[in-house]
Structure formats: C-alpha cells, structure tokens
Amino acid sequence: MDLDIRSHIINNFKGDDMNTLRAAIEESIQNKDEITLPGMGVFFELVWLDASEEVKTQMLESLKKRITGEAK
C-alpha cells in the first residue's frame, strides 16, 4: 500500500484560512496528540522550505533552547 502522507495532509488543509491552520496547530500542541505529529512535521517542512536562512537560524536556536531546557 502506497501512502502519500504529505499530500494527504496538505490536501486536508488546502482550503483552510490562517485561523483554522493556527487552531489546528494549537489544538495539536495543547492536546499533546501523538496522532497529529506527522501533520506537524509536514507543516514544519513547508515552513522550512520557504524560510530565509535568518528564519531557519531562529527556528534552530528556538528548538535547541527547548530541547536543552533553556527556554521557559
């Protein structure tokens, strides 16, 4: 069986506005829902692909802080 998770997730949100996308992200984080992790990964990939080097560096710094426990 050939599953294209990226395409499925993108198509699932294709017609949604920014408020709906934000709500989906925040709900996923708030609920700590493991099922939504692949979708969050696809969202991150899409953001990463369009990010400037400066934004990528900011994201990496933020991730590093969260992973090491330096962020509050």
C-alpha atoms as a printed R data frame, in Angstrom:
   type eleno elety resid chain resno      x      y      z
1  ATOM     1    CA   MET     A     1  0.000  0.000  0.000
2  ATOM     2    CA   ASP     A     2  1.465  3.340 -1.068
3  ATOM     3    CA   LEU     A     3  0.543  6.171  1.302
4  ATOM     4    CA   ASP     A     4  1.487  9.732  0.492
5  ATOM     5    CA   ILE     A     5  1.089 11.306  3.912
6  ATOM     6    CA   ARG     A     6  2.419 14.699  2.821
7  ATOM     7    CA   SER     A     7 -0.103 15.050  0.001
8  ATOM     8    CA   HIS     A     8 -2.942 13.841  2.210
9  ATOM     9    CA   ILE     A     9 -2.150 16.358  4.950
10 ATOM    10    CA   ILE     A    10 -1.644 19.227  2.506
11 ATOM    11    CA   ASN     A    11 -4.892 18.437  0.695
12 ATOM    12    CA   ASN     A    12 -6.736 18.134  4.005
13 ATOM    13    CA   PHE     A    13 -5.860 21.754  4.881
14 ATOM    14    CA   LYS     A    14 -5.706 23.235  1.369
15 ATOM    15    CA   GLY     A    15 -8.843 25.392  1.604
16 ATOM    16    CA   ASP     A    16 -8.380 26.448  5.216
17 ATOM    17    CA   ASP     A    17 -7.658 30.003  6.296
18 ATOM    18    CA   MET     A    18 -4.897 31.093  8.695
19 ATOM    19    CA   ASN     A    19 -7.205 30.979 11.728
20 ATOM    20    CA   THR     A    20 -8.088 27.353 11.016
21 ATOM    21    CA   LEU     A    21 -4.433 26.427 10.491
22 ATOM    22    CA   ARG     A    22 -3.477 28.157 13.736
23 ATOM    23    CA   ALA     A    23 -6.285 26.420 15.625
24 ATOM    24    CA   ALA     A    24 -5.194 23.032 14.289
25 ATOM    25    CA   ILE     A    25 -1.584 23.650 15.366
26 ATOM    26    CA   GLU     A    26 -2.500 24.983 18.799
27 ATOM    27    CA   GLU     A    27 -5.006 22.195 19.439
28 ATOM    28    CA   SER     A    28 -2.437 19.590 18.467
29 ATOM    29    CA   ILE     A    29  0.118 21.088 20.851
30 ATOM    30    CA   GLN     A    30 -2.366 21.595 23.690
31 ATOM    31    CA   ASN     A    31 -3.720 18.048 23.462
32 ATOM    32    CA   LYS     A    32 -0.251 16.510 23.072
33 ATOM    33    CA   ASP     A    33 -1.870 14.330 20.432
34 ATOM    34    CA   GLU     A    34  0.640 11.803 19.055
35 ATOM    35    CA   ILE     A    35 -1.580 11.161 16.032
36 ATOM    36    CA   THR     A    36 -1.069 14.716 14.789
37 ATOM    37    CA   LEU     A    37  2.745 14.556 14.892
38 ATOM    38    CA   PRO     A    38  3.105 13.575 11.220
39 ATOM    39    CA   GLY     A    39  0.950 16.559 10.244
40 ATOM    40    CA   MET     A    40  3.014 18.878 12.395
41 ATOM    41    CA   GLY     A    41  6.102 17.515 10.683
42 ATOM    42    CA   VAL     A    42  4.631 18.297  7.276
43 ATOM    43    CA   PHE     A    43  3.725 21.807  8.442
44 ATOM    44    CA   PHE     A    44  7.280 22.309  9.713
45 ATOM    45    CA   GLU     A    45  8.707 21.040  6.428
46 ATOM    46    CA   LEU     A    46  6.589 23.503  4.437
47 ATOM    47    CA   VAL     A    47  7.636 26.408  6.657
48 ATOM    48    CA   TRP     A    48 11.290 25.351  6.490
49 ATOM    49    CA   LEU     A    49 11.253 25.197  2.684
50 ATOM    50    CA   ASP     A    50 10.046 28.802  2.451
51 ATOM    51    CA   ALA     A    51 12.145 30.212  5.298
52 ATOM    52    CA   SER     A    52 15.102 32.504  4.797
53 ATOM    53    CA   GLU     A    53 18.445 31.493  6.295
54 ATOM    54    CA   GLU     A    54 17.829 34.011  9.088
55 ATOM    55    CA   VAL     A    55 14.458 32.461  9.967
56 ATOM    56    CA   LYS     A    56 15.944 28.940  9.792
57 ATOM    57    CA   THR     A    57 18.637 30.016 12.250
58 ATOM    58    CA   GLN     A    58 15.982 31.476 14.577
59 ATOM    59    CA   MET     A    59 13.981 28.243 14.407
60 ATOM    60    CA   LEU     A    60 17.078 26.166 15.133
61 ATOM    61    CA   GLU     A    61 18.002 28.376 18.087
62 ATOM    62    CA   SER     A    62 14.473 28.072 19.452
63 ATOM    63    CA   LEU     A    63 14.489 24.283 19.007
64 ATOM    64    CA   LYS     A    64 17.891 23.999 20.669
65 ATOM    65    CA   LYS     A    65 16.669 26.030 23.663
66 ATOM    66    CA   ARG     A    66 13.549 23.885 24.032
67 ATOM    67    CA   ILE     A    67 15.462 20.635 23.670
68 ATOM    68    CA   THR     A    68 18.108 21.616 26.213
69 ATOM    69    CA   GLY     A    69 15.559 23.087 28.615
70 ATOM    70    CA   GLU     A    70 16.940 26.607 28.371
71 ATOM    71    CA   ALA     A    71 13.589 28.081 27.257
72 ATOM    72    CA   LYS     A    72 10.990 28.997 29.823
